[in-house]
mmCIF file of C-alpha atoms in Angstrom:
data_model
loop_
_atom_site.group_PDB
_atom_site.id
_atom_site.type_symbol
_atom_site.label_atom_id
_atom_site.label_comp_id
_atom_site.label_asym_id
_atom_site.label_seq_id
_atom_site.Cartn_x
_atom_site.Cartn_y
_atom_site.Cartn_z
ATOM 1 C CA GLN N 1 10.832 -3.365 9.930
ATOM 2 C CA GLN N 2 9.653 -4.218 6.419
ATOM 3 C CA PRO N 3 8.000 -7.653 6.364
ATOM 4 C CA VAL N 4 9.634 -10.349 4.270
ATOM 5 C CA GLN N 5 7.552 -12.134 1.668
ATOM 6 C CA SER N 6 8.226 -15.485 0.059
ATOM 7 C CA PRO N 7 8.389 -16.651 -2.586
ATOM 8 C CA GLN N 8 9.316 -13.634 -4.701
ATOM 9 C CA ALA N 9 7.504 -15.068 -7.699
ATOM 10 C CA VAL N 10 5.238 -17.998 -8.546
ATOM 11 C CA ILE N 11 4.061 -19.434 -11.845
ATOM 12 C CA LEU N 12 1.023 -21.704 -11.729
ATOM 13 C CA ARG N 13 -1.363 -23.355 -14.111
ATOM 14 C CA GLU N 14 -5.028 -22.471 -13.767
ATOM 15 C CA GLY N 15 -6.624 -24.587 -11.059
ATOM 16 C CA GLU N 16 -3.461 -25.069 -9.013
ATOM 17 C CA ASP N 17 -2.999 -23.831 -5.454
ATOM 18 C CA ALA N 18 -0.512 -21.332 -4.081
ATOM 19 C CA VAL N 19 0.679 -20.175 -0.682
ATOM 20 C CA ILE N 20 2.320 -16.815 -0.097
ATOM 21 C CA ASN N 21 4.118 -16.185 3.163
ATOM 22 C CA CYS N 22 4.812 -13.021 5.123
ATOM 23 C CA SER N 23 7.010 -12.741 8.184
ATOM 24 C CA SER N 24 7.997 -9.927 10.490
ATOM 25 C CA SER N 25 10.748 -9.399 13.027
ATOM 26 C CA LYS N 26 8.372 -7.403 15.223
ATOM 27 C CA ALA N 27 5.208 -8.233 17.149
ATOM 28 C CA LEU N 28 2.180 -7.622 14.971
ATOM 29 C CA TYR N 29 -1.221 -6.114 15.643
ATOM 30 C CA SER N 30 -2.579 -6.940 12.231
ATOM 31 C CA VAL N 31 -1.648 -8.207 8.789
ATOM 32 C CA HIS N 32 -3.169 -6.840 5.595
ATOM 33 C CA TRP N 33 -3.130 -8.475 2.162
ATOM 34 C CA TYR N 34 -3.520 -6.592 -1.110
ATOM 35 C CA ARG N 35 -3.297 -7.536 -4.787
ATOM 36 C CA GLN N 36 -2.014 -5.184 -7.457
ATOM 37 C CA LYS N 37 -2.326 -5.696 -11.182
ATOM 38 C CA HIS N 38 0.123 -4.037 -13.514
ATOM 39 C CA GLY N 39 -0.528 -0.314 -13.795
ATOM 40 C CA GLU N 40 -3.367 -0.381 -11.287
ATOM 41 C CA ALA N 41 -3.837 0.502 -7.622
ATOM 42 C CA PRO N 42 -3.536 -2.131 -4.909
ATOM 43 C CA VAL N 43 -6.872 -3.733 -4.017
ATOM 44 C CA PHE N 44 -7.781 -4.942 -0.553
ATOM 45 C CA LEU N 45 -8.075 -8.698 -0.011
ATOM 46 C CA MET N 46 -7.987 -9.439 3.692
ATOM 47 C CA ILE N 47 -7.145 -8.234 7.184
ATOM 48 C CA LEU N 48 -6.128 -10.553 9.991
ATOM 49 C CA LEU N 49 -6.098 -9.220 13.510
ATOM 50 C CA LYS N 50 -4.288 -10.249 16.622
ATOM 51 C CA GLY N 51 -6.735 -12.435 18.469
ATOM 52 C CA GLY N 52 -8.032 -14.280 15.449
ATOM 53 C CA GLU N 53 -10.542 -11.948 13.878
ATOM 54 C CA GLN N 54 -10.540 -11.731 10.081
ATOM 55 C CA LYS N 55 -12.169 -9.561 7.488
ATOM 56 C CA GLY N 56 -11.994 -10.014 3.756
ATOM 57 C CA HIS N 57 -12.562 -11.848 0.557
ATOM 58 C CA GLU N 58 -14.798 -14.913 0.568
ATOM 59 C CA LYS N 59 -12.735 -16.945 -1.865
ATOM 60 C CA ILE N 60 -9.355 -16.268 -0.327
ATOM 61 C CA SER N 61 -8.183 -17.546 3.014
ATOM 62 C CA ALA N 62 -5.267 -16.659 5.211
ATOM 63 C CA SER N 63 -3.725 -17.512 8.522
ATOM 64 C CA PHE N 64 -1.964 -15.432 11.145
ATOM 65 C CA ASN N 65 0.427 -16.943 13.656
ATOM 66 C CA GLU N 66 0.909 -14.226 16.256
ATOM 67 C CA LYS N 67 3.637 -16.026 18.149
ATOM 68 C CA LYS N 68 5.743 -16.561 15.042
ATOM 69 C CA GLN N 69 4.805 -13.142 13.625
ATOM 70 C CA GLN N 70 3.882 -14.790 10.352
ATOM 71 C CA SER N 71 0.951 -14.829 7.981
ATOM 72 C CA SER N 72 0.157 -16.946 4.955
ATOM 73 C CA LEU N 73 -2.262 -16.309 2.106
ATOM 74 C CA TYR N 74 -3.861 -19.352 0.501
ATOM 75 C CA LEU N 75 -5.070 -19.201 -3.083
ATOM 76 C CA THR N 76 -6.953 -22.361 -4.034
ATOM 77 C CA ALA N 77 -8.072 -23.453 -7.475
ATOM 78 C CA SER N 78 -6.381 -20.410 -8.961
ATOM 79 C CA GLN N 79 -8.054 -18.521 -11.790
ATOM 80 C CA LEU N 80 -6.470 -16.389 -14.486
ATOM 81 C CA SER N 81 -7.821 -13.313 -12.695
ATOM 82 C CA TYR N 82 -5.625 -14.091 -9.670
ATOM 83 C CA SER N 83 -2.523 -12.998 -11.579
ATOM 84 C CA GLY N 84 -0.814 -9.953 -10.108
ATOM 85 C CA THR N 85 1.509 -8.937 -7.328
ATOM 86 C CA TYR N 86 0.462 -9.732 -3.772
ATOM 87 C CA PHE N 87 1.596 -7.506 -0.937
ATOM 88 C CA CYS N 88 1.385 -8.129 2.745
ATOM 89 C CA GLY N 89 1.307 -5.135 5.030
ATOM 90 C CA THR N 90 2.025 -5.337 8.724
ATOM 91 C CA GLU N 91 0.935 -3.100 11.537
ATOM 92 C CA THR N 92 3.222 -3.062 14.543
ATOM 93 C CA GLY N 93 1.398 -0.222 16.261
ATOM 94 C CA HIS N 94 0.601 3.422 15.639
ATOM 95 C CA ASP N 95 -1.933 2.561 12.943
ATOM 96 C CA LYS N 96 0.396 2.617 9.944
ATOM 97 C CA ILE N 97 0.941 -0.277 7.557
ATOM 98 C CA ILE N 98 4.365 -1.235 6.265
ATOM 99 C CA PHE N 99 4.279 -3.254 3.040
ATOM 100 C CA GLY N 100 6.586 -6.019 1.884
ATOM 101 C CA LYS N 101 8.247 -6.127 -1.530
ATOM 102 C CA GLY N 102 5.527 -8.308 -2.978
ATOM 103 C CA THR N 103 5.100 -11.735 -4.524
ATOM 104 C CA ARG N 104 4.464 -11.874 -8.268
ATOM 105 C CA LEU N 105 1.910 -14.501 -9.232
ATOM 106 C CA HIS N 106 1.413 -15.529 -12.842
ATOM 107 C CA ILE N 107 -1.346 -17.949 -13.783
ATOM 108 C CA LEU N 108 -1.048 -19.836 -17.069
ATOM 109 C CA PRO N 109 -4.128 -21.125 -18.896
ATOM 110 C CA GLY Z 1 -17.030 9.731 -7.400
ATOM 111 C CA ALA Z 2 -17.071 6.724 -5.138
ATOM 112 C CA GLY Z 3 -13.352 6.036 -4.996
ATOM 113 C CA VAL Z 4 -10.115 7.795 -4.125
ATOM 114 C CA SER Z 5 -9.001 10.134 -6.880
ATOM 115 C CA GLN Z 6 -5.573 11.585 -7.516
ATOM 116 C CA THR Z 7 -4.461 14.365 -9.794
ATOM 117 C CA PRO Z 8 -2.573 14.660 -11.976
ATOM 118 C CA SER Z 9 -2.266 11.088 -13.196
ATOM 119 C CA ASN Z 10 1.124 11.889 -14.700
ATOM 120 C CA LYS Z 11 3.565 14.668 -13.915
ATOM 121 C CA VAL Z 12 6.819 15.303 -15.715
ATOM 122 C CA THR Z 13 9.062 17.960 -14.240
ATOM 123 C CA GLU Z 14 12.641 19.098 -14.334
ATOM 124 C CA LYS Z 15 15.171 18.612 -11.592
ATOM 125 C CA GLY Z 16 14.944 21.404 -9.058
ATOM 126 C CA LYS Z 17 11.295 22.279 -9.685
ATOM 127 C CA TYR Z 18 8.444 22.252 -7.179
ATOM 128 C CA VAL Z 19 5.469 19.894 -7.573
ATOM 129 C CA GLU Z 20 2.141 19.360 -5.858
ATOM 130 C CA LEU Z 21 0.200 16.120 -5.944
ATOM 131 C CA ARG Z 22 -3.433 16.065 -4.918
ATOM 132 C CA CYS Z 23 -5.540 13.352 -3.306
ATOM 133 C CA ASP Z 24 -9.324 13.300 -2.877
ATOM 134 C CA PRO Z 25 -10.274 10.568 -0.399
ATOM 135 C CA ILE Z 26 -13.552 8.704 -0.166
ATOM 136 C CA SER Z 27 -16.151 10.937 1.422
ATOM 137 C CA GLY Z 28 -16.358 10.347 5.159
ATOM 138 C CA HIS Z 29 -12.967 8.704 5.468
ATOM 139 C CA THR Z 30 -11.026 10.377 8.233
ATOM 140 C CA ALA Z 31 -7.685 8.643 7.681
ATOM 141 C CA LEU Z 32 -5.538 9.428 4.653
ATOM 142 C CA TYR Z 33 -2.208 7.860 3.730
ATOM 143 C CA TRP Z 34 0.524 8.731 1.255
ATOM 144 C CA TYR Z 35 2.839 6.078 -0.179
ATOM 145 C CA ARG Z 36 5.579 6.040 -2.792
ATOM 146 C CA GLN Z 37 6.036 3.028 -5.028
ATOM 147 C CA SER Z 38 9.091 2.406 -7.164
ATOM 148 C CA LEU Z 39 9.176 -0.194 -9.922
ATOM 149 C CA GLY Z 40 9.117 -3.724 -8.542
ATOM 150 C CA GLN Z 41 8.702 -2.581 -4.937
ATOM 151 C CA GLY Z 42 5.856 -2.431 -2.466
ATOM 152 C CA PRO Z 43 4.217 0.825 -1.431
ATOM 153 C CA GLU Z 44 6.590 2.735 0.850
ATOM 154 C CA PHE Z 45 4.853 4.585 3.695
ATOM 155 C CA LEU Z 46 5.388 8.359 3.721
ATOM 156 C CA ILE Z 47 2.811 9.996 6.012
ATOM 157 C CA TYR Z 48 -0.694 9.552 7.316
ATOM 158 C CA PHE Z 49 -3.365 11.925 8.562
ATOM 159 C CA GLN Z 50 -6.154 11.322 11.011
ATOM 160 C CA GLY Z 51 -8.438 14.255 10.347
ATOM 161 C CA THR Z 52 -6.453 17.411 9.688
ATOM 162 C CA GLY Z 53 -3.337 16.506 11.616
ATOM 163 C CA ALA Z 54 -0.382 14.469 10.482
ATOM 164 C CA ALA Z 55 -0.418 11.535 12.884
ATOM 165 C CA ASP Z 56 2.816 10.018 11.611
ATOM 166 C CA ASP Z 57 5.221 11.593 9.124
ATOM 167 C CA SER Z 58 8.133 9.308 9.867
ATOM 168 C CA GLY Z 59 8.279 8.026 6.286
ATOM 169 C CA LEU Z 60 8.952 11.387 4.633
ATOM 170 C CA PRO Z 61 12.474 10.993 3.212
ATOM 171 C CA ASN Z 62 13.679 14.531 3.977
ATOM 172 C CA ASP Z 63 12.512 18.091 4.488
ATOM 173 C CA ARG Z 64 11.863 18.594 0.776
ATOM 174 C CA PHE Z 65 8.667 16.600 1.256
ATOM 175 C CA PHE Z 66 5.648 18.066 3.001
ATOM 176 C CA ALA Z 67 1.955 17.213 3.074
ATOM 177 C CA VAL Z 68 -1.138 19.033 4.250
ATOM 178 C CA ARG Z 69 -4.794 18.263 4.788
ATOM 179 C CA PRO Z 70 -6.205 21.571 5.980
ATOM 180 C CA GLU Z 71 -9.903 20.695 6.095
ATOM 181 C CA GLY Z 72 -9.666 17.010 6.842
ATOM 182 C CA SER Z 73 -10.587 15.931 3.331
ATOM 183 C CA VAL Z 74 -8.382 16.708 0.324
ATOM 184 C CA SER Z 75 -4.648 16.351 0.856
ATOM 185 C CA THR Z 76 -1.702 17.754 -1.073
ATOM 186 C CA LEU Z 77 1.777 16.260 -1.122
ATOM 187 C CA LYS Z 78 4.365 18.915 -1.887
ATOM 188 C CA ILE Z 79 7.889 18.212 -3.092
ATOM 189 C CA GLN Z 80 10.430 21.010 -3.289
ATOM 190 C CA ARG Z 81 13.636 21.046 -5.351
ATOM 191 C CA THR Z 82 12.765 17.733 -7.003
ATOM 192 C CA GLU Z 83 15.540 15.247 -7.686
ATOM 193 C CA ARG Z 84 15.710 12.403 -10.207
ATOM 194 C CA GLY Z 85 15.462 9.928 -7.325
ATOM 195 C CA ASP Z 86 11.988 11.266 -6.500
ATOM 196 C CA SER Z 87 10.638 9.648 -9.672
ATOM 197 C CA ALA Z 88 8.049 7.058 -8.650
ATOM 198 C CA VAL Z 89 4.316 6.459 -8.462
ATOM 199 C CA TYR Z 90 2.820 8.314 -5.528
ATOM 200 C CA LEU Z 91 -0.199 6.513 -4.106
ATOM 201 C CA CYS Z 92 -2.837 7.891 -1.812
ATOM 202 C CA ALA Z 93 -5.180 5.726 0.258
ATOM 203 C CA SER Z 94 -8.007 6.445 2.660
ATOM 204 C CA SER Z 95 -9.812 4.469 5.332
ATOM 205 C CA LEU Z 96 -12.805 5.083 7.527
ATOM 206 C CA ILE Z 97 -10.573 5.634 10.521
ATOM 207 C CA ALA Z 98 -6.939 4.817 11.169
ATOM 208 C CA GLY Z 99 -6.186 1.463 12.631
ATOM 209 C CA GLY Z 100 -5.541 -2.123 11.744
ATOM 210 C CA TYR Z 101 -9.143 -3.217 11.303
ATOM 211 C CA ASN Z 102 -9.819 -0.738 8.546
ATOM 212 C CA GLU Z 103 -8.953 -1.569 4.984
ATOM 213 C CA GLN Z 104 -7.306 1.105 2.927
ATOM 214 C CA PHE Z 105 -8.740 2.103 -0.424
ATOM 215 C CA PHE Z 106 -6.074 3.183 -2.858
ATOM 216 C CA GLY Z 107 -6.256 5.782 -5.570
ATOM 217 C CA PRO Z 108 -4.832 5.207 -9.071
ATOM 218 C CA GLY Z 109 -1.645 7.084 -8.233
ATOM 219 C CA THR Z 110 0.341 9.930 -9.734
ATOM 220 C CA ARG Z 111 3.342 8.911 -11.806
ATOM 221 C CA LEU Z 112 6.057 11.516 -11.183
ATOM 222 C CA THR Z 113 8.998 11.700 -13.556
ATOM 223 C CA VAL Z 114 11.850 14.051 -12.745
ATOM 224 C CA LEU Z 115 14.105 14.704 -15.724
#
């Protein structure tokens, strides 16, 4: 039931782009994306709903393929502040979110 | 305060002891979630409340874990007969209402260490 994230870790240079993927074996109502910096709480980035509606960060984009039960988070022109661990959370019903194991992103200057 | 607060920030206890972890959600948020996060892992769902009632407690690992939210605001996670495997960061989150369109706001967590 836990979504699978890939890759597990990414190292980029500042200004480069990254894509983080999230897939589920179950039909999804929504996908949530959060970023967590070391020692801090997860911070909301984006929600994607079944049917195409989105809510979230202006500088981050994401896609949600309902048929494939997959979502991707796109980080363009990465900045040092983007470093952290990115979690996708999936809702398969009943209003609870199940989080993946995370993707660690490290941005080099 | 404006955000979710959790107390204590750190708790060290001995195996077999009882602990209580407290969460103060954002004012007006009716949904409250408890998660457990181990090193290098994502938040693991434990239980969530909509108002005063536990809407889903399917993530509680066993009957040593219990949570309450008697007045629909503050919640307490209670762990009896703690074991070393309970050591983790316990995160609380709240949202306006439960449901996929509502982002969750996380507290800073309580780091529990069972010796």
